[in-house]
Structures are given as structure tokens and as C-alpha cells.
mmCIF file of C-alpha atoms in Angstrom:
data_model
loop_
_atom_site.group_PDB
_atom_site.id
_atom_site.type_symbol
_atom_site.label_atom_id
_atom_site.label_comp_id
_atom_site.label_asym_id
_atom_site.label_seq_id
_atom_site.Cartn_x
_atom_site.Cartn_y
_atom_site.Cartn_z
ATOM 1 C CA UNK A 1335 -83.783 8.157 53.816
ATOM 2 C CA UNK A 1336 -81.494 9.405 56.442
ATOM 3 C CA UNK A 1337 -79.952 7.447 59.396
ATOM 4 C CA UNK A 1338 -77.712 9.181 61.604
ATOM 5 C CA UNK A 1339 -75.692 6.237 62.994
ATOM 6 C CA UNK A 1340 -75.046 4.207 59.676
ATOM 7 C CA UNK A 1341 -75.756 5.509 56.240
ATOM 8 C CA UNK A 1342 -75.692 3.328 53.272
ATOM 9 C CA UNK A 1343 -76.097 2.831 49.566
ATOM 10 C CA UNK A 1344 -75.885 0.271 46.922
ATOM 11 C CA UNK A 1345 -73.148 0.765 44.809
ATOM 12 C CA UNK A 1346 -72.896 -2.127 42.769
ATOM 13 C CA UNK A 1347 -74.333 -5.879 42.462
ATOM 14 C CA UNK A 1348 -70.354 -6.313 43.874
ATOM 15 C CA UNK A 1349 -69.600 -4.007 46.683
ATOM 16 C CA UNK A 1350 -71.600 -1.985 49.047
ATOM 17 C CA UNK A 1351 -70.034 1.199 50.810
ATOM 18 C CA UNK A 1352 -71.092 1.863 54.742
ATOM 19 C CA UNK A 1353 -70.641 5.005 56.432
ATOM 20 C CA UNK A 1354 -70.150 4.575 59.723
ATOM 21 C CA UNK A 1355 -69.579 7.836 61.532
ATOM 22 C CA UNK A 1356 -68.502 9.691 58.875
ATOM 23 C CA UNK A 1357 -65.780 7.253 57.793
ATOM 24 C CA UNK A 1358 -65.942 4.748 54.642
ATOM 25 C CA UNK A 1359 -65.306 1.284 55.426
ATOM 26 C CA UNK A 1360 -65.433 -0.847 51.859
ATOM 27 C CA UNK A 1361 -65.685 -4.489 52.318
ATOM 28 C CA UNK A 1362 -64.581 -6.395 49.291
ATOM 29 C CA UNK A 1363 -66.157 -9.477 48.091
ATOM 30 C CA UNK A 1364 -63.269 -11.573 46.529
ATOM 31 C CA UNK A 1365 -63.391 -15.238 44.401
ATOM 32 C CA UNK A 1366 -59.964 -16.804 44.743
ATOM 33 C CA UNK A 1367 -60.547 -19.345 42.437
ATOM 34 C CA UNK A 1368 -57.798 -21.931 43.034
ATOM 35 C CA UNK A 1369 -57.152 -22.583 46.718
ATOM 36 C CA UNK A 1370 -53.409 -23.867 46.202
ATOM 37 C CA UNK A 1371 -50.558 -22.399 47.644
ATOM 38 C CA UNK A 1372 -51.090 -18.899 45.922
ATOM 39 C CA UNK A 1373 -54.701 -18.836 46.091
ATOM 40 C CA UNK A 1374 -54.650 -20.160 49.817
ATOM 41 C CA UNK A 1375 -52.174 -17.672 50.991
ATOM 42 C CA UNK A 1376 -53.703 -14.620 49.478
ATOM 43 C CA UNK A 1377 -57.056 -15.395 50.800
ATOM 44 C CA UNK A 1378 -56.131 -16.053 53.187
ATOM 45 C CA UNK A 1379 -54.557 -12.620 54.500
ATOM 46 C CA UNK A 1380 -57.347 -11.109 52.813
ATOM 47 C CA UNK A 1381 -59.723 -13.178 54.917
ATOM 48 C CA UNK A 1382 -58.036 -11.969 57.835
ATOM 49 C CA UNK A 1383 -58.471 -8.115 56.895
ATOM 50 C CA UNK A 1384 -62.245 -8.978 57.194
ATOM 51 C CA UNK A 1385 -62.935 -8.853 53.208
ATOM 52 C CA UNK A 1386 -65.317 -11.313 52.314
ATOM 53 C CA UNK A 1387 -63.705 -13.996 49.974
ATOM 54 C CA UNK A 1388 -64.744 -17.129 48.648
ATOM 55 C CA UNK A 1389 -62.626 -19.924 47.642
ATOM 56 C CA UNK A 1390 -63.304 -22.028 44.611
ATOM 57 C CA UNK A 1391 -61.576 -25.211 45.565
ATOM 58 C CA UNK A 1392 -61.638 -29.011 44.736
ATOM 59 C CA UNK A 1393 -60.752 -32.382 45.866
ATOM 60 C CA UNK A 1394 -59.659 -32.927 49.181
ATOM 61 C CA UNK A 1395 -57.925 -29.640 50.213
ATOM 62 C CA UNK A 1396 -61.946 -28.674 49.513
ATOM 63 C CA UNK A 1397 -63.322 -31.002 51.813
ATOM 64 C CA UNK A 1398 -60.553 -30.086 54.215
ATOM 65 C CA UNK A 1399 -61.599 -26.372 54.100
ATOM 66 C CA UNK A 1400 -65.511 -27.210 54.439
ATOM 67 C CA UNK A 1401 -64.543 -29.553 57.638
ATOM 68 C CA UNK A 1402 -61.737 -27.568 59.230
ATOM 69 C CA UNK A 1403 -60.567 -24.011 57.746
ATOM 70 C CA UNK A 1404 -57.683 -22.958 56.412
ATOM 71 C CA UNK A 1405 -54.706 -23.189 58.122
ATOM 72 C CA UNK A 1406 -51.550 -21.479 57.462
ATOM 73 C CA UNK A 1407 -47.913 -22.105 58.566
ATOM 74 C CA UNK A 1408 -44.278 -20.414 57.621
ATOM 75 C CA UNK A 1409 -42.390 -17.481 57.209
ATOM 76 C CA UNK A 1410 -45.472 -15.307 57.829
ATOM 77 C CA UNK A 1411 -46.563 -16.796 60.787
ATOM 78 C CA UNK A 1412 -48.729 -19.554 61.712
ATOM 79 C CA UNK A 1413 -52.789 -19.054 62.395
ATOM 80 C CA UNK A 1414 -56.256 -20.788 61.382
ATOM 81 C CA UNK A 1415 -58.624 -19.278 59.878
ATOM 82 C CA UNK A 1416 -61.740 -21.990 61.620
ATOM 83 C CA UNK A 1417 -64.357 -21.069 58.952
ATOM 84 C CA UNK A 1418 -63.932 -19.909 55.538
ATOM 85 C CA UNK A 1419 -66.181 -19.709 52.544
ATOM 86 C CA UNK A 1420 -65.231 -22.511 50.292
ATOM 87 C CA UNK A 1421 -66.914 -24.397 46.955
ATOM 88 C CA UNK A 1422 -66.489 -26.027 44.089
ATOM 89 C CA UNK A 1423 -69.720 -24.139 42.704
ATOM 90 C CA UNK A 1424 -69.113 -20.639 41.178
ATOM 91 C CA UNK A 1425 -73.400 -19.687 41.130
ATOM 92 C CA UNK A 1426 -72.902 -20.524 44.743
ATOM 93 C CA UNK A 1427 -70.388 -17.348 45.345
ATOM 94 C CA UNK A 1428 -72.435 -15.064 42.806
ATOM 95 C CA UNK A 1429 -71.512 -12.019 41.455
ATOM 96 C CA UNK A 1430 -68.390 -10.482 43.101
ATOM 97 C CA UNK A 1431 -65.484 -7.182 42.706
ATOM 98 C CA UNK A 1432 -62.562 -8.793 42.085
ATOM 99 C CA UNK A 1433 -61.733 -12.604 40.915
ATOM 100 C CA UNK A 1434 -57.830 -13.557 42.011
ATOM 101 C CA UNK A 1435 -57.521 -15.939 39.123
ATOM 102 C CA UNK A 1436 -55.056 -18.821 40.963
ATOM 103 C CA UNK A 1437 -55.144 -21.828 38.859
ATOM 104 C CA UNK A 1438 -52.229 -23.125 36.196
ATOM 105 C CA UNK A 1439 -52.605 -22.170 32.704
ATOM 106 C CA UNK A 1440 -54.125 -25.493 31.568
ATOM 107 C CA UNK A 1441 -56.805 -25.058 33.634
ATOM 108 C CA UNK A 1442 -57.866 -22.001 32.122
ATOM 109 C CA UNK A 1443 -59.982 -22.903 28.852
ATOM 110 C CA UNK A 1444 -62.560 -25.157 30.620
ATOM 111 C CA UNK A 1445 -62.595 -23.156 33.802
ATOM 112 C CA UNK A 1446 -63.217 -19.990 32.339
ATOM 113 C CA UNK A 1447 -66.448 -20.951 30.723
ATOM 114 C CA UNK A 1448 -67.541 -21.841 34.431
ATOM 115 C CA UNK A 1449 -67.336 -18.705 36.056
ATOM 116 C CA UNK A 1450 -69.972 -16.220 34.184
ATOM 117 C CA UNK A 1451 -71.797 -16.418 37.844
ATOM 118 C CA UNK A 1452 -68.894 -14.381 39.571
ATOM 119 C CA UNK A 1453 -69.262 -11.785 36.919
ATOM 120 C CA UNK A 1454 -70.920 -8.731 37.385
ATOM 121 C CA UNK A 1455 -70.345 -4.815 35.395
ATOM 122 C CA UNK A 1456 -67.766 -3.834 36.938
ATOM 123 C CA UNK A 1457 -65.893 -7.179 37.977
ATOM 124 C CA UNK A 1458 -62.093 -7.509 37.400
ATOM 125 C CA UNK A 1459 -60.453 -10.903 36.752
ATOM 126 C CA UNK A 1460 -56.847 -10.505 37.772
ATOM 127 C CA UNK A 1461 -54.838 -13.204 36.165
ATOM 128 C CA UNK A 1462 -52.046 -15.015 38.415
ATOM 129 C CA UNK A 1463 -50.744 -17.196 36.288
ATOM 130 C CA UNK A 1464 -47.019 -17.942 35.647
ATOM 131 C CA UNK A 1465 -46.252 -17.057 32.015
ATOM 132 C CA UNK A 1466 -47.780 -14.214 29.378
ATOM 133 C CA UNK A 1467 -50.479 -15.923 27.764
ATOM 134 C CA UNK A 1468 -53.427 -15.820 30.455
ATOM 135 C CA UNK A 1469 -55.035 -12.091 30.247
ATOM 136 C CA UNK A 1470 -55.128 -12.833 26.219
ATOM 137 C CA UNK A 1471 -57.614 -16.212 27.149
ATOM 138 C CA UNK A 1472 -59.442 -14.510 29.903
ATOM 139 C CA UNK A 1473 -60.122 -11.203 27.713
ATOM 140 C CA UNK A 1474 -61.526 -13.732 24.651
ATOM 141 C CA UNK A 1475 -64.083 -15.145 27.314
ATOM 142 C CA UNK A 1476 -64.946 -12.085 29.377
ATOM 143 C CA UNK A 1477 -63.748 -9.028 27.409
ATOM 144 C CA UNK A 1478 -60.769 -7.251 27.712
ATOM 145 C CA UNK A 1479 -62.592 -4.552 30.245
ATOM 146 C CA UNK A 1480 -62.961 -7.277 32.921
ATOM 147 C CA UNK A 1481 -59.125 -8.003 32.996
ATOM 148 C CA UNK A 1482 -56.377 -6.738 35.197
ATOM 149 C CA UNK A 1483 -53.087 -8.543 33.847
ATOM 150 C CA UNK A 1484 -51.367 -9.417 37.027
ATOM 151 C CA UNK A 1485 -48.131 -10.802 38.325
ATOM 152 C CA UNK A 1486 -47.949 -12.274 41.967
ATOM 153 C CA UNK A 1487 -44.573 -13.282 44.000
ATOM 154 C CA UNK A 1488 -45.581 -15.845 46.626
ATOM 155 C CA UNK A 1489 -43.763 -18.970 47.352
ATOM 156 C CA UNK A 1490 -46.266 -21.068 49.374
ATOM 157 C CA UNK A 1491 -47.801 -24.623 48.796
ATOM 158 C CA UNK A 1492 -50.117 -27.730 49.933
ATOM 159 C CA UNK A 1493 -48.200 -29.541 52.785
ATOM 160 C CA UNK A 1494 -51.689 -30.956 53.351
ATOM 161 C CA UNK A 1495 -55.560 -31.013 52.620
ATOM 162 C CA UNK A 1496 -56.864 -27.803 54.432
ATOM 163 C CA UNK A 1497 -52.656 -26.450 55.025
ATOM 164 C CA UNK A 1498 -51.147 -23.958 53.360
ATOM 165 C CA UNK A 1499 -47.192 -23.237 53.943
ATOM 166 C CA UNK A 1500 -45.550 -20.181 53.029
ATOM 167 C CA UNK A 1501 -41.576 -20.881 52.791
ATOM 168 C CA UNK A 1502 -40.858 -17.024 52.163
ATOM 169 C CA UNK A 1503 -42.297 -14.135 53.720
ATOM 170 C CA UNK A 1504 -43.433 -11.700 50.479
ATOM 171 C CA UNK A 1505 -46.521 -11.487 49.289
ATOM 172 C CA UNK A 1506 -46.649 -9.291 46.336
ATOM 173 C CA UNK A 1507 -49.003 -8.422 43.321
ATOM 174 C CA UNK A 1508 -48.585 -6.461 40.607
ATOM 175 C CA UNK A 1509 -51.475 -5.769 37.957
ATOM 176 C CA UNK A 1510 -53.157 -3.078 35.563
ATOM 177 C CA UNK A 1511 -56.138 -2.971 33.328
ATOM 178 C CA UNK A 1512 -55.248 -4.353 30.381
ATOM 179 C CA UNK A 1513 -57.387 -1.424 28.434
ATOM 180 C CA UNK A 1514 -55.803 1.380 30.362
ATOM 181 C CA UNK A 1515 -59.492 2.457 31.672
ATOM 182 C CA UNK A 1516 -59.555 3.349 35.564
ATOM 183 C CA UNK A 1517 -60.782 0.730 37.486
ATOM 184 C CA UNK A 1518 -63.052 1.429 41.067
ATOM 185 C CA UNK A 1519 -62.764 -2.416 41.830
ATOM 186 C CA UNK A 1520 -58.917 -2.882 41.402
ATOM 187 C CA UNK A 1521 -58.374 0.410 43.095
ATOM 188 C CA UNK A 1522 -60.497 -0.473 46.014
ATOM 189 C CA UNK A 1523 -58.491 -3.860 45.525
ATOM 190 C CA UNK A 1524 -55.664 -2.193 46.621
ATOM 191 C CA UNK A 1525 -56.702 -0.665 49.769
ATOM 192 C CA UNK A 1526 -57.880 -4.181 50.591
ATOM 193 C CA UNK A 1527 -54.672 -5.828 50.229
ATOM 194 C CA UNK A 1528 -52.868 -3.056 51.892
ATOM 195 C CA UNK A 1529 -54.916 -3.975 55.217
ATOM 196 C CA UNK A 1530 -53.618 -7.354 54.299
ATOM 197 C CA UNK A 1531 -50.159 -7.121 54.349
ATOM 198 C CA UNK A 1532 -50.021 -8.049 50.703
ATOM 199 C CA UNK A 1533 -47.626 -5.389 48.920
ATOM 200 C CA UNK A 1534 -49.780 -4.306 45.640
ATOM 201 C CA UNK A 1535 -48.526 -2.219 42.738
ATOM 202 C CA UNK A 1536 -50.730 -0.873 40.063
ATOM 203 C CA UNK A 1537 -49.178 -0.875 36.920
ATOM 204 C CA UNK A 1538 -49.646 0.997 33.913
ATOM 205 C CA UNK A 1539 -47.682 -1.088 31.549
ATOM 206 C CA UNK A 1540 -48.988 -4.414 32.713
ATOM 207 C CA UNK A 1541 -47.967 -6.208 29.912
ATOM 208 C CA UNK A 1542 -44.164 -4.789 30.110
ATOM 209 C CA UNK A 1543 -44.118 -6.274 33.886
ATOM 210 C CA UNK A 1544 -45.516 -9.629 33.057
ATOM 211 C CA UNK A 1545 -42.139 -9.929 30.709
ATOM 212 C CA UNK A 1546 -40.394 -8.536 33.218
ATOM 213 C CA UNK A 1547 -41.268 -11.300 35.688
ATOM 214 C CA UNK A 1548 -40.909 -13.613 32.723
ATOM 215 C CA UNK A 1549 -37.166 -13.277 31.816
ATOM 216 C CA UNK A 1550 -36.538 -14.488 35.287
ATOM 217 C CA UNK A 1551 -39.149 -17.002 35.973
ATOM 218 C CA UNK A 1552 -38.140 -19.178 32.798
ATOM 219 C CA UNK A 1553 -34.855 -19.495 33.825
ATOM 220 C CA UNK A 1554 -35.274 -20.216 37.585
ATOM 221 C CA UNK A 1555 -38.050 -22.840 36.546
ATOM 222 C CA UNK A 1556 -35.375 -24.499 33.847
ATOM 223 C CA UNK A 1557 -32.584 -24.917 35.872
ATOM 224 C CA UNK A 1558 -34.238 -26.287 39.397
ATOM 225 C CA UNK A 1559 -36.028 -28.360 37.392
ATOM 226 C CA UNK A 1560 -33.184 -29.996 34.844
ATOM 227 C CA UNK A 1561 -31.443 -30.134 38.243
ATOM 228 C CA UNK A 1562 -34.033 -31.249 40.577
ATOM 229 C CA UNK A 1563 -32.291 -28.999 43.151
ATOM 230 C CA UNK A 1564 -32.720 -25.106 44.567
ATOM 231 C CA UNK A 1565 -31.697 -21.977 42.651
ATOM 232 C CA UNK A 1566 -28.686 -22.430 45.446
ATOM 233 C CA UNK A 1567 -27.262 -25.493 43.732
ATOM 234 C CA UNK A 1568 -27.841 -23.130 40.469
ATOM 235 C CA UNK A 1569 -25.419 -20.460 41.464
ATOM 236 C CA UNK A 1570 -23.067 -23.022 43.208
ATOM 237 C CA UNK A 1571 -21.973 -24.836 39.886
ATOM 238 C CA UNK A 1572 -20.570 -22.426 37.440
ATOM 239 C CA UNK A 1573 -21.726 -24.383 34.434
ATOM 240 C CA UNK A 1574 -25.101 -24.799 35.278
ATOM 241 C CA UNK A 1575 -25.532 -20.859 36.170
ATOM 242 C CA UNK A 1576 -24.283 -20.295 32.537
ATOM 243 C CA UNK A 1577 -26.576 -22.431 31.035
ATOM 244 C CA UNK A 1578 -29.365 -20.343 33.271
ATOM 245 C CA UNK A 1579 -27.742 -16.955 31.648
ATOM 246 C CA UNK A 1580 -28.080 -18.567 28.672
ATOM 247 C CA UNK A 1581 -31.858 -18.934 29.089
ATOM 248 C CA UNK A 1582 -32.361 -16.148 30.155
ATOM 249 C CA UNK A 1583 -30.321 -14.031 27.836
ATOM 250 C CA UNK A 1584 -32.784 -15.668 24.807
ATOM 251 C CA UNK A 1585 -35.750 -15.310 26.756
ATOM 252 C CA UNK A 1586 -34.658 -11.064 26.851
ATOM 253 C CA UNK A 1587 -34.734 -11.068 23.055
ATOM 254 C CA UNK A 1588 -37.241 -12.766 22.300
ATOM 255 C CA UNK A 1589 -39.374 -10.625 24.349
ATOM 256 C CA UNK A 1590 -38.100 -7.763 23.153
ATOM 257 C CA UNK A 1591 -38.881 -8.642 19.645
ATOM 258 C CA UNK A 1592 -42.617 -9.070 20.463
ATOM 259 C CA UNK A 1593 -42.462 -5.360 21.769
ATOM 260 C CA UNK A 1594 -41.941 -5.647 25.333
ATOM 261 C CA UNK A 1595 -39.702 -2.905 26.728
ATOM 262 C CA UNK A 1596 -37.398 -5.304 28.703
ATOM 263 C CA UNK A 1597 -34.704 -2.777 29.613
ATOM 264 C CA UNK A 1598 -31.344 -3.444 30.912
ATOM 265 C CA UNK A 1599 -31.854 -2.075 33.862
ATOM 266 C CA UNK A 1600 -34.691 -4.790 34.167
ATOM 267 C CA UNK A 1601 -32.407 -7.342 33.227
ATOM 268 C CA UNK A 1602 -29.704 -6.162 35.849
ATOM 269 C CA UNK A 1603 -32.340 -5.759 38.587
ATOM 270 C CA UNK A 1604 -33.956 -9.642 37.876
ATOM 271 C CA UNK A 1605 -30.587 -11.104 37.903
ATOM 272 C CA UNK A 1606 -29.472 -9.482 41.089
ATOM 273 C CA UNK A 1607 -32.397 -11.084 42.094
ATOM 274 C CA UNK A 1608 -31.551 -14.333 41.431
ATOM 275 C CA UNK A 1609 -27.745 -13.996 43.056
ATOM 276 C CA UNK A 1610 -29.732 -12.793 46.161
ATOM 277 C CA UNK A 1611 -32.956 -15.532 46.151
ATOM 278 C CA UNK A 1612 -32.288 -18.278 49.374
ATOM 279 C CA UNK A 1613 -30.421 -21.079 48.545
ATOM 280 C CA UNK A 1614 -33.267 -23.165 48.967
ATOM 281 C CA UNK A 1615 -35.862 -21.291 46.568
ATOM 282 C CA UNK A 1616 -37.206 -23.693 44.009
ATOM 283 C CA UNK A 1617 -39.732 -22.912 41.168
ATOM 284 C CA UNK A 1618 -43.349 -24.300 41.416
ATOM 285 C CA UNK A 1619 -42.410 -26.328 37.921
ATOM 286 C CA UNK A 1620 -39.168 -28.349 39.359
ATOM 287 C CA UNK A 1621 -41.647 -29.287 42.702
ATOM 288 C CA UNK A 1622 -44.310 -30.764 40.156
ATOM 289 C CA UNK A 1623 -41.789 -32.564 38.532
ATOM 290 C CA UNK A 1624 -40.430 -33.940 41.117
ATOM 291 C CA UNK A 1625 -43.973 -34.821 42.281
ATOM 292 C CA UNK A 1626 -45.116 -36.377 39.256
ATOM 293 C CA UNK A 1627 -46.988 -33.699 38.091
ATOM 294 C CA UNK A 1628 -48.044 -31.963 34.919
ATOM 295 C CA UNK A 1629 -45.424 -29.119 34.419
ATOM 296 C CA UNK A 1630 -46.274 -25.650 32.524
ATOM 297 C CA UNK A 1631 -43.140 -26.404 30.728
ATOM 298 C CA UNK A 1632 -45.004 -25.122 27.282
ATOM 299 C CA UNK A 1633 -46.004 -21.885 28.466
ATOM 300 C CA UNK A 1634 -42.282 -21.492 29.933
ATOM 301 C CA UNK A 1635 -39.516 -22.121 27.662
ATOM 302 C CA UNK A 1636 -41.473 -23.628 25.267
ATOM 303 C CA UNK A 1637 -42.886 -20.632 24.852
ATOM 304 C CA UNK A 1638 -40.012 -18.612 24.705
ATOM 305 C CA UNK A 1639 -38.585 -21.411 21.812
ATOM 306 C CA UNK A 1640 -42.253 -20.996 19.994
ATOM 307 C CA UNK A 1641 -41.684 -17.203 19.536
ATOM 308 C CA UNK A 1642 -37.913 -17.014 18.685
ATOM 309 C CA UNK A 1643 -39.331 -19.688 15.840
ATOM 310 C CA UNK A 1644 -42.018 -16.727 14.990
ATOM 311 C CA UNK A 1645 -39.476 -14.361 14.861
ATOM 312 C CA UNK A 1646 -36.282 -15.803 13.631
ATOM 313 C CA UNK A 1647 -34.275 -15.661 16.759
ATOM 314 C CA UNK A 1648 -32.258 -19.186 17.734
ATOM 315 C CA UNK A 1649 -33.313 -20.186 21.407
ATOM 316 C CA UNK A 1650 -30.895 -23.528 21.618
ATOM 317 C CA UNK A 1651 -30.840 -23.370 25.606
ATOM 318 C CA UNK A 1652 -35.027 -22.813 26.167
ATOM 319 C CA UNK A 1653 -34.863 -25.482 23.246
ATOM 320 C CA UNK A 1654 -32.594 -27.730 25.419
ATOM 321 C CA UNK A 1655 -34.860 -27.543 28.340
ATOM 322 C CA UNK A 1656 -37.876 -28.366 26.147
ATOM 323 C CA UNK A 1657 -35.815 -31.502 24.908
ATOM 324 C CA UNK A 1658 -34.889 -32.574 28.321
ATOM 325 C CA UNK A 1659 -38.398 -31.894 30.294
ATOM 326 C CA UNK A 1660 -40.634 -33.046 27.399
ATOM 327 C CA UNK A 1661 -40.920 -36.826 28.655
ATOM 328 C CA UNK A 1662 -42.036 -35.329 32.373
ATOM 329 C CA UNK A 1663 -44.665 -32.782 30.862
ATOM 330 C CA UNK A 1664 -47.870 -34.717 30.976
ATOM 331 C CA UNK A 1665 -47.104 -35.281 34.604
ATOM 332 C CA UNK A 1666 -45.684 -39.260 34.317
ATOM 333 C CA UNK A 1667 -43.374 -40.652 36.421
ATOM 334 C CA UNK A 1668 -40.575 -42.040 34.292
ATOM 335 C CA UNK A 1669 -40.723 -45.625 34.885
ATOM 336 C CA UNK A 1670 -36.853 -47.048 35.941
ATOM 337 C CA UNK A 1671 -35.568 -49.179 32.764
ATOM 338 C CA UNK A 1672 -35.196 -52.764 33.997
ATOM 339 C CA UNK A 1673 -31.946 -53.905 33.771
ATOM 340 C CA UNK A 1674 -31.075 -56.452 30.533
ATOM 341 C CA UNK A 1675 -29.704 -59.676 29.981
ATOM 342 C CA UNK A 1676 -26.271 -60.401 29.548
#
């Protein structure tokens, strides 16, 4: 059949492609699955490039999105989106292109099981989560054809149910297939988050840049959280930006020794990083510690102190942090000692 105004076809159970005078227009459907301060800003600009994402969401900041929208404030500018798409059901999104996989590690082995309705042929999961552990858990669910290993640098969080604040102005993903096989979905993925304002790379070596954003994250999150202050305070106090050399330095060889190529240039290029980072940046683990929270404290340096066990290489400062953090990890607040009896 041929209409001369607006041709279309089904592509996929995921995406349909109009032609509209002779020019493609692909609209996206997207699953951010974890509407926090990641998953709320990044659907949030996607949501305003007209792609249609979903938000899998609980609790109140749920409710709040069902009764209100999504509203976002900060260094990107302040807007509400009225109505969004948001659930705590993944059959009711359905099958979709891409899943932005926004939830903490510990979420991941009984959420994953959940979210066979979002998955279609040619779906891609791209993981979001801080550490390098997530694309192996979401490949032993899905297969490793449905994953895009992916890295994202937004600073943004829940000020309150239904508000998402974005304290710096990037918003940045990085991600590749973790089988090396050309993707239609994360391409097309791409183009969507360029109308967005959201600076995507597609990576080759996906694995290389999730150690790459590694050796820097583990350090930042150590030090503002042993000091309960910003990566400023870090830098200020020469001791305490040795110590975050020091975790870094192991965190480098350790990675190296599982066969990431972590090269000095790398290195050079994430510390200049940190010298340059606004005083007042703070890593998501030292704001749920000081918020009572659970912390991903084993998937950061504990991770880094696991492997360098594995392969024989001494981690003392990731193993200091582990020491130090260990009574905060489940999320308790430390209880003040009362005071004794002379």
C-alpha cells in the first residue's frame, strides 16, 4: 500500500519508522527503570525530545510522578514535564528498544528477573550502574546480545517525591555492545539522545571504559565518604588527597591485572579530572551515608580489595576504606555511645 503523505512500516515489536515527506523521524520507546536522580534526569531530557519513555518507579517519588510529573531543577535549567509515563509494573510498559538500566547494583538480582516484559529481539539493556560487575549479571539473565555495557556521568538527585535536581550541568553516556555485534537500537539510541542534549559515545572497548571510569570513581566515593565532605575538602588537605592517590593508584593495578588496558594517559586524564571537579562535588556513596543509607561500598573498594586478593596485589588503602565504612554499609545509622559512669 502506498500513501503519499505518510508512509509507514513495522520494523520491530520496539520501534516503528514514519516517513513523513521524505524524511525519517524514529521515535524511540525507552524503559528507564529507576526514576532516581540518574534515571529521572535522563528521561527526562529524553522525554522532552518527544521519545516515548516509561519510567519504572516506586514509593513515593512514584506516586508523585502519577499525581504531578516530573519536575526538574539545577544547572540545566528548571521545567516540568506535567505528564509522564510512570509504573511500578514492567508488563504494563511492554516490549521496548532500549532499557536505561538506573538502579544500584543490589537491586539488580531480583529486579532483573522482573523485566522479561520490556524485552523484545532486538532490545538493548544498557547498564548504568556505578562499578564493573553489572553487564556480567544482566548478560546471565538476558544474554550477552541484549547488553550494551554503559557508563553515565550525571550528578543529579531526589530533593523531593516527583523532583529531580541536577547540581552539574553534563549529561553523558558512554556504552558498547558487550559482543561487538552492531546494534540498530543503540545506534538509533544515539540519535535520540543527541536531540536530547545528552552527550553519547559509542564505545568499542566498553569494558576498557567502565575501568576507566572506575579508577576514579573508587577514589572520589572513598574519600567524600571517610570525610563526609566534597572532593574540595579532598584536594584542600594534603594528607587526605594522598590517601585518595593511594586508592586510586591500587585500584590502576588491580585493573590492569584483570586485563583492562588502563593506560597512563587514562590515569593522567582521570586525575586532572579530579584537580578540576567543583569543590562541592560529592559521590552518590558519601550522600547515602550521610543519609543513612545502604552504600555500594562492596562493589567499590571492596571490590577493588576482593581482586588484588585474587591476584596477589596488596590494596591496604581500598582495604582501609572497607575497614572504616563497613559498620555504615547496610545503611544503619550509628547509634551515639551513651556516655559511662564514673
Amino acid at each position: 500500500m502506498h500513501l503519499s503523505t505518510l508512509q509507514y512500516s513495522y520494523m520491530s515489536s520496539t520501534n516503528i519508522t514514519f516517513l513523513t515527506g521524505g524524511v525519517e523521524s524514529t521515535r524511540m520507546r525507552i524503559a528507564v527503570v529507576g526514576a532516581g536522580g540518574v534515571g529521572g534526569a535522563l528521561g527526562a531530557a529524553l522525554c522532552r525530545a518527544d521519545q516515548d519513555v516509561w519510567f519504572l518507579a516506586r514509593g513515593p517519588h512514584l506516586a508523585a510522578m502519577q499525581d504531578h510529573g516530573l519536575r526538574i531543577t539545577g544547572a540545566r535549567g528548571d521545567y516540568a514535564l506535567m505528564r509522564v509515563h510512570a509504573t511500578d509494573q514492567p508488563r504494563d510498559i511492554g516490549p521496548v528498544s532500549i532499557v536505561l538500566l538506573a538502579v544500584k547494583l543490589w537491586d539488580l538480582e531480583e529486579l532483573l528477573p522482573t523485566l522479561w516484559p520490556l524485552i523484545a529481539p532486538g532490545t538493548v539493556v544498557v547498564t548504568l550502574q556505578n562499578g564493573i560487575d553489572a553487564h556480567e549479571h544482566v548478560a546471565s539473565t538476558f544474554g550477552a546480545g541484549h547488553v550494551a555495557a554503559g557508563s553515565c556521568f550525571v550528578n543529579a538527585g531526589i530533593s523531593e517525591p516527583g523532583i529531580i535536581i541536577q547540581r552539574t550541568e553534563t549529561q553523558r553516556i558512554v556504552a558498547g555492545m558487550l559482543t561487538g555485534v552492531r546494534s540498530a537500537a543503540l545506534e538509533r539510541f544515539e540519535s535520540a539522545c543527541r536531540r536530547a542534549e545528552i552527550d553519547f559515545v559509542l564505545t568499542p572497548t566498553p569494558i576498557d571504559m567502565l575501568w576507566e571510569k572506575f579508577v576514579q570513581l573508587v577514589p572520589i566515593s572513598a574519600m567524600t565518604a571517610l570525610l563526609r565532605r566534597p572532593i574540595g575538602a579532598v584536594r584542600d588537605d594534603e594528607e587526605s588527597w594522598t590517601l585518595l592517590l593511594r586508592i586510586m593508584e591500587e585500584a590502576v593495578r588491580v585493573g590492569r591485572a584483570t586485563g583492562a588496558n588502563i593506560a597512563q594517559e587514562t590515569v593522567d586524564r582521570r586525575l586532572a579530572s579530579m584537580r578540576t571537579m567543583p569543590y562541592h562535588a560529592i559521590a552518590s556513596m558519601a550522600t547515602d551515608l550521610m543519609r543513612g543509607r545502604r552504600l555500594e561500598l562492596p562493589w567499590l573498594s571492596g571490590r577493588i580489595s576482593e581482586l588484588g586478593r585474587l591476584y596477589n596485589i596488596p590494596t591496604p588503602a581500598n582495604d582501609f576504606v572497607c575497614v572504616a565504612l563497613k559498620p555504615f554499609a547496610g545503611g544503619e545509622r550509628m547509634p551515639l555511645i551513651p556516655a559511662g559512669r564514673d
